[in-house]
Short mmCIF file of C-alpha atoms and ligand atoms in Angstrom, two decimals:
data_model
loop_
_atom_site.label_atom_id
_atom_site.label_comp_id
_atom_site.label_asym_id
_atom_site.label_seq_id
_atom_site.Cartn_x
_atom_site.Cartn_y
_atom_site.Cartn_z
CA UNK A 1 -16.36 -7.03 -10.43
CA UNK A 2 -15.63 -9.31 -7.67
CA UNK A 3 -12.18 -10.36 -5.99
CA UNK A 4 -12.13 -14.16 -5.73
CA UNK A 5 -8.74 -14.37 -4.54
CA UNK A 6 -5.43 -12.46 -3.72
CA UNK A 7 -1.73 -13.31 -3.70
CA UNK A 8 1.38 -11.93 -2.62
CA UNK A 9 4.66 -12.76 -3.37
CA UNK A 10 8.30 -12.12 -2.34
CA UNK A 11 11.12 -11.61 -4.37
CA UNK A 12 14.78 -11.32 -3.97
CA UNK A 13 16.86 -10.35 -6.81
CA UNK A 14 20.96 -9.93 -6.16
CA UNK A 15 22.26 -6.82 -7.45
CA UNK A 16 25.79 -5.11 -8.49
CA UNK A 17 26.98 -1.87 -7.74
CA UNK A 18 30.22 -2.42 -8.67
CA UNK A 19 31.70 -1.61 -5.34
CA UNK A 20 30.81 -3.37 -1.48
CA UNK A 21 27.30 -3.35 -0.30
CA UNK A 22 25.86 -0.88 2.05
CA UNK A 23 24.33 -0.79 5.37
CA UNK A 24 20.64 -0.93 5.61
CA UNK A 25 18.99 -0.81 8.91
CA UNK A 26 22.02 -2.51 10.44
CA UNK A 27 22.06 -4.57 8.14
CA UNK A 28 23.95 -4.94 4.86
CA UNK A 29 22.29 -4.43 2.00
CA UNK A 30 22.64 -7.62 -0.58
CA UNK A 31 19.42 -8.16 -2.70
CA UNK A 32 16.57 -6.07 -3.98
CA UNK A 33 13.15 -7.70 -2.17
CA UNK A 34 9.45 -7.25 -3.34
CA UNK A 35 6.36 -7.83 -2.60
CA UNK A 36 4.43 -8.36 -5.39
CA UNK A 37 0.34 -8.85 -5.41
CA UNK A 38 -1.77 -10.24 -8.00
CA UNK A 39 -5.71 -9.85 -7.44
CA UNK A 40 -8.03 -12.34 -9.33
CA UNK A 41 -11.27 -11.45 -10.05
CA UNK A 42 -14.53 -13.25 -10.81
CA UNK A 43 -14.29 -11.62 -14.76
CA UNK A 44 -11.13 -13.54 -15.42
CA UNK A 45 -8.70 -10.76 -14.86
CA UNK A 46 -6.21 -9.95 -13.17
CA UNK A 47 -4.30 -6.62 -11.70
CA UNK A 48 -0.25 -6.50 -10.13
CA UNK A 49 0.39 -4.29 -7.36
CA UNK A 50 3.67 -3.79 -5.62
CA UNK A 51 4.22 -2.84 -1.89
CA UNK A 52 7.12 -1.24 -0.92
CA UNK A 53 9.29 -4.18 0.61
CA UNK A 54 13.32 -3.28 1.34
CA UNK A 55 14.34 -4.67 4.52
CA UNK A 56 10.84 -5.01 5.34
CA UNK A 57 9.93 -7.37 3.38
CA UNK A 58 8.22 -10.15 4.89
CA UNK A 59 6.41 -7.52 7.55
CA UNK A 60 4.75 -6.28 4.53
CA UNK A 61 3.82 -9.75 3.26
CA UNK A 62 2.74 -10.26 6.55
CA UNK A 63 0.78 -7.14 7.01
CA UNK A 64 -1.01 -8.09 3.15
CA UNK A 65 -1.90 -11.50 4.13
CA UNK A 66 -2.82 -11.36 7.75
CA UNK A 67 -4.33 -7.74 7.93
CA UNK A 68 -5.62 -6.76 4.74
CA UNK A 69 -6.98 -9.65 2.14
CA UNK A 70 -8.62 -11.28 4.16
CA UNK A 71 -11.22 -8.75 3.96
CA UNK A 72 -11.12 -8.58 0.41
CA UNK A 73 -12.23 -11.55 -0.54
CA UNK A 74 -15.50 -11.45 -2.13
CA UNK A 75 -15.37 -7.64 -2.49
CA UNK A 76 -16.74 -5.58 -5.30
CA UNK A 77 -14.29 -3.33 -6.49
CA UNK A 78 -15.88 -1.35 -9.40
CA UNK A 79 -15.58 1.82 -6.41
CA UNK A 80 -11.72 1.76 -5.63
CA UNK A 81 -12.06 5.41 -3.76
CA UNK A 82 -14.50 3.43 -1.26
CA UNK A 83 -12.50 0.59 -1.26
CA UNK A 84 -9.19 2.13 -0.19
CA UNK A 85 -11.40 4.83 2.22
CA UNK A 86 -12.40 1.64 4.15
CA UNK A 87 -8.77 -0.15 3.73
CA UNK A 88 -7.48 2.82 5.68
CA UNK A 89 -10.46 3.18 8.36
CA UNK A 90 -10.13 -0.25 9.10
CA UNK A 91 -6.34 -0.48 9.58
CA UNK A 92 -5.77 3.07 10.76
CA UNK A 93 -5.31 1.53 14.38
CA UNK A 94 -2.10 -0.91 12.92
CA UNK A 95 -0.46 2.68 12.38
CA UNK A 96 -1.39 5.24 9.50
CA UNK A 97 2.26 5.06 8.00
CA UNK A 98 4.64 2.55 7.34
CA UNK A 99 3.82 -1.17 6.20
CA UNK A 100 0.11 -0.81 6.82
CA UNK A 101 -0.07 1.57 3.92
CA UNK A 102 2.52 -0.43 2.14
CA UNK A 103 0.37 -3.03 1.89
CA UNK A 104 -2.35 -1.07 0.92
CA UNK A 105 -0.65 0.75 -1.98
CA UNK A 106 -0.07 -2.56 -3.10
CA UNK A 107 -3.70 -3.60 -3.04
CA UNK A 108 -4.71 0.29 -4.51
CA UNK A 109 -1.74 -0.42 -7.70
CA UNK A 110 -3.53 -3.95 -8.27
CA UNK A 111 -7.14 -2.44 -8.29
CA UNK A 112 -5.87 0.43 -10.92
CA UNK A 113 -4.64 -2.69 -13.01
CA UNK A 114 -7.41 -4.05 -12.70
CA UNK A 115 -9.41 -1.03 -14.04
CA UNK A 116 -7.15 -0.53 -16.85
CA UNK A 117 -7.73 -3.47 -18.13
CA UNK A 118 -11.52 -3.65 -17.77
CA UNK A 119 -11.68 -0.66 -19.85
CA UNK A 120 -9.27 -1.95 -22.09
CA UNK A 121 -7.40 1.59 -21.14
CA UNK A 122 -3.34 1.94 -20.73
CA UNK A 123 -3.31 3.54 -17.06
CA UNK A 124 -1.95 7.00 -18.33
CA UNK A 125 -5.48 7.32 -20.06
CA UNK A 126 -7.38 6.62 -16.78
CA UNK A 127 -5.06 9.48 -15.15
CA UNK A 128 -6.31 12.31 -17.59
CA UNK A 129 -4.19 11.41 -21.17
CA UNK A 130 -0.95 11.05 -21.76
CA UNK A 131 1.13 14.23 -22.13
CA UNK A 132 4.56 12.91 -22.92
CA UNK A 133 5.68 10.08 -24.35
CA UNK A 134 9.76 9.97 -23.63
CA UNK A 135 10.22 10.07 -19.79
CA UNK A 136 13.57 11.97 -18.45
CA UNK A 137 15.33 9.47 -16.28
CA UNK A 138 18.00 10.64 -13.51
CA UNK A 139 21.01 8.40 -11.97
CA UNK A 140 20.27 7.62 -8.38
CA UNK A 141 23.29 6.19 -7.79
CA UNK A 142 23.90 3.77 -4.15
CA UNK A 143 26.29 5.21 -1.24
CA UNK A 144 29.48 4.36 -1.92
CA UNK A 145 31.83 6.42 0.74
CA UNK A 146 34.25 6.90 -1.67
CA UNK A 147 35.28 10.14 -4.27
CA UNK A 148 37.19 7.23 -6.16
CA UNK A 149 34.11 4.71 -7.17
CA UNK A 150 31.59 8.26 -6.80
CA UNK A 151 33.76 9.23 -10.06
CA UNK A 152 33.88 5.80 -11.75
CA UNK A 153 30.18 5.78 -11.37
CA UNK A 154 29.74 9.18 -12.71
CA UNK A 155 31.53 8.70 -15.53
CA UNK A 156 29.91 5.37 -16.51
CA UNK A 157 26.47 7.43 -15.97
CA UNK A 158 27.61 10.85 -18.07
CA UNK A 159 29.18 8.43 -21.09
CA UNK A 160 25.39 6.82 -21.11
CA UNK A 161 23.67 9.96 -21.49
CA UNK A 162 22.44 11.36 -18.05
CA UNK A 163 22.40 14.99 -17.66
CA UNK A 164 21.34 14.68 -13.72
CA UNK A 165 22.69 12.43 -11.18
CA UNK A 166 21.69 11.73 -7.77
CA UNK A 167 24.17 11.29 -5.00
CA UNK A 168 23.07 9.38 -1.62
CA UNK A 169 26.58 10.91 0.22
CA UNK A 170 27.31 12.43 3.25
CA UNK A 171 30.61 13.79 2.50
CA UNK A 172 32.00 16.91 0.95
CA UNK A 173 35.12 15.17 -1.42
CA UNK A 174 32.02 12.93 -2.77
CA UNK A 175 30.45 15.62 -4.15
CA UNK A 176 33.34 17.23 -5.33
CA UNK A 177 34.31 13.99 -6.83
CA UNK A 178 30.74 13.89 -8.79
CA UNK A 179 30.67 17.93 -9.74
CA UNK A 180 34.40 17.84 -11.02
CA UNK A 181 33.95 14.22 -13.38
CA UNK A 182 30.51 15.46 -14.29
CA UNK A 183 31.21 18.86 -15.59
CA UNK A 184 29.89 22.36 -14.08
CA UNK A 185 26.77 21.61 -16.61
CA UNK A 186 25.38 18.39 -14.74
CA UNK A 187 22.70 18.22 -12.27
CA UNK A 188 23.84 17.19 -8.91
CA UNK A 189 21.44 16.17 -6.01
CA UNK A 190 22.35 15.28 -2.80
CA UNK A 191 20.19 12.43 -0.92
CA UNK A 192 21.79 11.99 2.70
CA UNK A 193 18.81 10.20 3.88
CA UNK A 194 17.71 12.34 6.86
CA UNK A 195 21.66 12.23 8.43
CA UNK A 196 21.26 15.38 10.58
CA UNK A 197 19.71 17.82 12.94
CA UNK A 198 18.51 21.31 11.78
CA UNK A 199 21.90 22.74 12.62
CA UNK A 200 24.28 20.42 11.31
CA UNK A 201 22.29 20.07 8.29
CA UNK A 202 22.39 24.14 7.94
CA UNK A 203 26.30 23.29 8.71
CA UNK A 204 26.29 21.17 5.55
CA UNK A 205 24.27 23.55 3.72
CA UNK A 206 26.84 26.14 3.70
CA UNK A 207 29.43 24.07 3.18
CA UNK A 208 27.43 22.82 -0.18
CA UNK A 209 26.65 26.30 -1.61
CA UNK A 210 29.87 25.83 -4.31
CA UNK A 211 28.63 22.86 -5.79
CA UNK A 212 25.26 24.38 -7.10
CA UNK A 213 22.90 21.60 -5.80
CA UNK A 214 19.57 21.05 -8.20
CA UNK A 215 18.51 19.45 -4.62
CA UNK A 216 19.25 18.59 -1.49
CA UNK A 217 16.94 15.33 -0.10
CA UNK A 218 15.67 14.59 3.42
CA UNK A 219 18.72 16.81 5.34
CA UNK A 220 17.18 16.07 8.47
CA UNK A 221 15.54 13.65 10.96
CA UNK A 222 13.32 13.07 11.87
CA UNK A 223 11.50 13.22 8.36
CA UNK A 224 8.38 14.46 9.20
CA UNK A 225 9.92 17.66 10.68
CA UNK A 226 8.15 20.13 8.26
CA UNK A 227 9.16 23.17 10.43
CA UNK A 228 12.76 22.39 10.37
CA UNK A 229 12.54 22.02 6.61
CA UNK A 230 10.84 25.15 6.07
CA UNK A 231 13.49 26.66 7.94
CA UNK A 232 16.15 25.02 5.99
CA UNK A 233 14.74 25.83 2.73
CA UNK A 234 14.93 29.49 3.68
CA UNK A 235 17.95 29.77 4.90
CA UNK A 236 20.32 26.82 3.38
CA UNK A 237 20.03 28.56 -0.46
CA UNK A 238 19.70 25.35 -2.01
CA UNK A 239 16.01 23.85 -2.60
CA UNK A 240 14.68 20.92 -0.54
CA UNK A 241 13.52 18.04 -1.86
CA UNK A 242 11.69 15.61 0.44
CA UNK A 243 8.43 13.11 0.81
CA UNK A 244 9.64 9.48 0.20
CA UNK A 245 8.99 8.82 4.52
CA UNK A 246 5.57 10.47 3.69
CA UNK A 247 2.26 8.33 3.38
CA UNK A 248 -1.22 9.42 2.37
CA UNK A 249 -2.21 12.33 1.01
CA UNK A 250 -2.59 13.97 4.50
CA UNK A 251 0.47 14.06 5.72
CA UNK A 252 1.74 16.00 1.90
CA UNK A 253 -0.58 18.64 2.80
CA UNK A 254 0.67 19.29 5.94
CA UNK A 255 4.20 19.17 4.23
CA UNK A 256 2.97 21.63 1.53
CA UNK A 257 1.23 24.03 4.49
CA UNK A 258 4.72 24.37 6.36
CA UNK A 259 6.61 25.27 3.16
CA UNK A 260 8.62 22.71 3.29
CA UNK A 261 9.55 21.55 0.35
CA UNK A 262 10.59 22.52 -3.31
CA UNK A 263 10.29 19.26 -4.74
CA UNK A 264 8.12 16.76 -3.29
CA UNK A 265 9.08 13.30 -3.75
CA UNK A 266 5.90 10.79 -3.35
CA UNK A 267 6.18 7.33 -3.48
CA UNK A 268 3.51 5.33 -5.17
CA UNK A 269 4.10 1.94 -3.21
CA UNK A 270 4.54 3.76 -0.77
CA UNK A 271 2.19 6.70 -0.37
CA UNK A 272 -1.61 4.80 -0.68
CA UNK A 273 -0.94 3.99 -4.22
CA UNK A 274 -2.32 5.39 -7.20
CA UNK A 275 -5.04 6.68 -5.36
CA UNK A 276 -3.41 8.58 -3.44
CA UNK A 277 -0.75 9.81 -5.35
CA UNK A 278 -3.07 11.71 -7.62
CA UNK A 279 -4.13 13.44 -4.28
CA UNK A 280 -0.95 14.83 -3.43
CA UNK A 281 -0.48 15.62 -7.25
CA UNK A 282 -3.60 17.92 -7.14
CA UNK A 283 -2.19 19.56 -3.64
CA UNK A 284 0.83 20.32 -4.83
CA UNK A 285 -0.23 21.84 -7.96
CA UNK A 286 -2.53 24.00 -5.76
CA UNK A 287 0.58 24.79 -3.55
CA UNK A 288 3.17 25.82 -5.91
CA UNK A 289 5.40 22.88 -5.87
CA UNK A 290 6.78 20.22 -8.05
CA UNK A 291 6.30 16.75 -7.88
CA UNK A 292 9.73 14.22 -8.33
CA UNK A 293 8.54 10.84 -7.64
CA UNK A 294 10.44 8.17 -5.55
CA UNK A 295 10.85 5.49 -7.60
CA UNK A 296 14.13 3.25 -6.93
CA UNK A 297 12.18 -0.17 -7.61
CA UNK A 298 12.07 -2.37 -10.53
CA UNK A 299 8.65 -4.32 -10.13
CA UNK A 300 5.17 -2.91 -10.87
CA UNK A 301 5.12 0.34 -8.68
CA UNK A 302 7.74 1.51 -11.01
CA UNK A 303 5.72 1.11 -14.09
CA UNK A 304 2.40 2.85 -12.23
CA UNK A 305 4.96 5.54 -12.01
CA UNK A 306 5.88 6.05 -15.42
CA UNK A 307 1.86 6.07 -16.03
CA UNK A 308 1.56 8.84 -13.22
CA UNK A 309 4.55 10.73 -14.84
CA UNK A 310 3.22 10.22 -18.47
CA UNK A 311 0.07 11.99 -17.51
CA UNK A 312 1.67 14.67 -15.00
CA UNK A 313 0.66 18.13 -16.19
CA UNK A 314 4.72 19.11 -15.48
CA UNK A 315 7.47 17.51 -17.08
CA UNK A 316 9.31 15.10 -13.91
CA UNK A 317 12.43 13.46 -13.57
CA UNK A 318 12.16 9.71 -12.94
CA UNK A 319 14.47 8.17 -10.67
CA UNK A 320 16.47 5.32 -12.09
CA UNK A 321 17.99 3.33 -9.32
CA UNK A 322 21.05 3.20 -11.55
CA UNK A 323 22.53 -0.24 -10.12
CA UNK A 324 23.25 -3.55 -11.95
CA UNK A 325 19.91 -6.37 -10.79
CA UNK A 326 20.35 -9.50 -12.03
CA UNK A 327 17.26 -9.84 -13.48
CA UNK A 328 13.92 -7.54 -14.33
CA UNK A 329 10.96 -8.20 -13.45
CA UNK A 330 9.00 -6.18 -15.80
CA UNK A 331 11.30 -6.58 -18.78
CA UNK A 332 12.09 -3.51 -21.11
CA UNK A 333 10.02 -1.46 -19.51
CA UNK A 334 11.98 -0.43 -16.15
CA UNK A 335 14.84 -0.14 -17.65
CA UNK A 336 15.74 3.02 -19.93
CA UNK A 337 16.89 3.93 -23.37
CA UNK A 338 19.86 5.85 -22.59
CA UNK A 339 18.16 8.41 -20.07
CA UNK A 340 14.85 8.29 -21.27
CA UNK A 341 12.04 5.67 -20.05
CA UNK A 342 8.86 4.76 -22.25
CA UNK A 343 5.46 4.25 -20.81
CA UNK A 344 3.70 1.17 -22.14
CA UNK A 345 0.16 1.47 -24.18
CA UNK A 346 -1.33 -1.51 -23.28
CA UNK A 347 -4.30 -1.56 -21.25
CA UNK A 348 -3.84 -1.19 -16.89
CA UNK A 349 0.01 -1.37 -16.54
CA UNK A 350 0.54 -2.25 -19.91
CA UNK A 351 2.72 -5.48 -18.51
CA UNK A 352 2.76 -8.02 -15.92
CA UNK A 353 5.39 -9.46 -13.63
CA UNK A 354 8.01 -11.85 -16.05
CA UNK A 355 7.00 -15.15 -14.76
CA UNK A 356 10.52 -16.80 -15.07
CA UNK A 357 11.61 -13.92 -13.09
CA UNK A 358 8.83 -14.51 -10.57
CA UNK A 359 9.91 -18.11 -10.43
CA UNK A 360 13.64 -17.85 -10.57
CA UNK A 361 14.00 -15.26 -7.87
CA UNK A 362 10.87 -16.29 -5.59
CA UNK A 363 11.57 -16.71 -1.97
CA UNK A 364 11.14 -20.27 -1.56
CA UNK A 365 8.86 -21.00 2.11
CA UNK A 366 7.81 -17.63 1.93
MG1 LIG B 1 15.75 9.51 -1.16
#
């Protein structure tokens, strides 16, 4: 099978959170952006990816159409292993993390699409067979700064169903706020977005231990310090969860050889894609930990990782970025019924982009 040509889009969709935006790399945070990719092939069809995008955005567009099609035009891709090997020798120089594997996760999603549907196979089957059919769903609800609107927002998320709710606070009376509308019974973690250094997040830690945290996500920065982790997760009492900053395979193990994590959190648009992400599945399985992807994305990233979770060997929690978008781009299937998500049976993804979402919310001169 031969690529004959490769598109990317971008996509801006407003959202609610019911309370004033957030900052965001200095900047506040107003609309949910993509970067979606559709390959075309010389056999008529077609495979979606999805790069990781936020605030970066068009510097992933730009890394996708200026550093990595180009090169893919014409290609055979009935090998993806080889073709993402050589996507990451060639670009390894642009930097190993960040938007150059962005972009490539993109490409890797498309090409497992792709697959899919050449085998007339739902991805779940090309991962090993589903295992589960109803996918657990957690709140991951935006920072809000506030024990008043933390509450509100709990309350909305306990009267839909959710058992486990996912904070993204820095501050003690939020987490009181969540434990005490929640119930002793709910699962609270605590996502602060790598906000301290090794002491002040053991500072935090103790100051925690009451509120019996399921987890407690990225306490320090920089992200890739595994050591300070480790350290953490032996003497903070409450298990770490951490990986979203993580790309490739590589870097997990490295995570997984300095004990540093409980939960490891890969990202699929974020990580080398599918690809890769099965990877870091087999490694942690080998190294004793569990695997909670990082999914707070609506577009076809999310939907590779309800395959991925479908066909994970342990049961996972899928994280529901549990805001208000004004629109979905893949329908019904990224959002969930009550807390539980359903993995579509139809061959690749098992959907495609909405194409009056695509055209509604498109970034026009992009
Ligand atoms: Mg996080």
């Amino acid at each position: 099978m031969i690529i004959e040509n490769i598109e990317t889009f971008l996509v801006r969709i407003p959202f609610d959170t019911g309370a004033a935006k957030r900052e965001l790399g200095g900047r506040t945070w107003q609309t949910l952006d993509y970067v979606f990719i559709r390959i075309d092939t010389d056999t008529g069809i077609s495979g979606w990816g999805d790069a990781f995008a936020y605030g970066a955005a068009q510097a992933t567009k730009a890394a996708l159409d200026h550093m990595i099609t180009p090169a893919l035009i014409g290609a055979d891709i009935s090998d993806i292993d080889a073709i993402h090997t050589q996507l990451q020798r060639d670009n390894h120089l642009f930097g190993r993390y960040g938007v150059t594997m962005f972009a490539i996760s993109g490409i890797d999603i498309a090409l497992w699409d792709i697959a899919g549907k050449a085998a007339g196979l739902p991805l779940h089957q090309m991962l090993g067979g589903k295992v589960r059919d109803g996918l657990p769903a957690y709140a991951s609800l935006f920072r809000y700064g506030d024990p008043e609107q933390v509450a509100a927002v709990t309350k909305k998320a306990v009267d839909e169903g959710y058992t486990h709710i996912k904070l993204h606070e820095t501050g003690i009376a939020e987490v009181e706020s969540c434990r005490r509308t929640g119930g002793d019974d709910m699962a609270i973690m605590l996502d602060v977005n790598c906000a301290w250094d090794f002491d002040g997040a053991l500072d935090m830690a103790s100051q925690l231990a009451d509120f019996d945290l399921y987890w407690f996500e990225e306490p320090v920065f920089p992200p890739e310090d595994f050591k300070a982790l480790a350290k953490l997760k032996d003497q903070g009492g409450i298990p770490i969860a951490a990986g979203e900053n993580a790309c490739t395979a590589f870097e997990f193990n490295q995570m997984f050889d300095a004990g540093a994590v409980t939960y490891a959190q890969p990202s699929v648009t974020k990580v080398g894609g599918i690809s890769q992400f099965q990877k870091i599945l087999a490694s942690a399985k080998s190294a004793g930990v569990k695997v909670m992807p990082h999914s707070p994305y609506f577009g076809p990233g999310f939907v590779a990782t309800l395959h991925l979770a479908a066909a994970m060997e342990d049961e996972s929690l899928i994280e529901y970025f549990y805001l208000q978008p004004e629109a979905f781009p893949m329908g019904k299937w990224s959002q969930p019924e009550g807390d539980v998500f359903k993995v579509p049976d139809g061959p690749g993804l098992g959907c495609d982009p909405d194409p009056d979402v695509m055209r509604d919310y498109a970034v026009s001169g992009n």
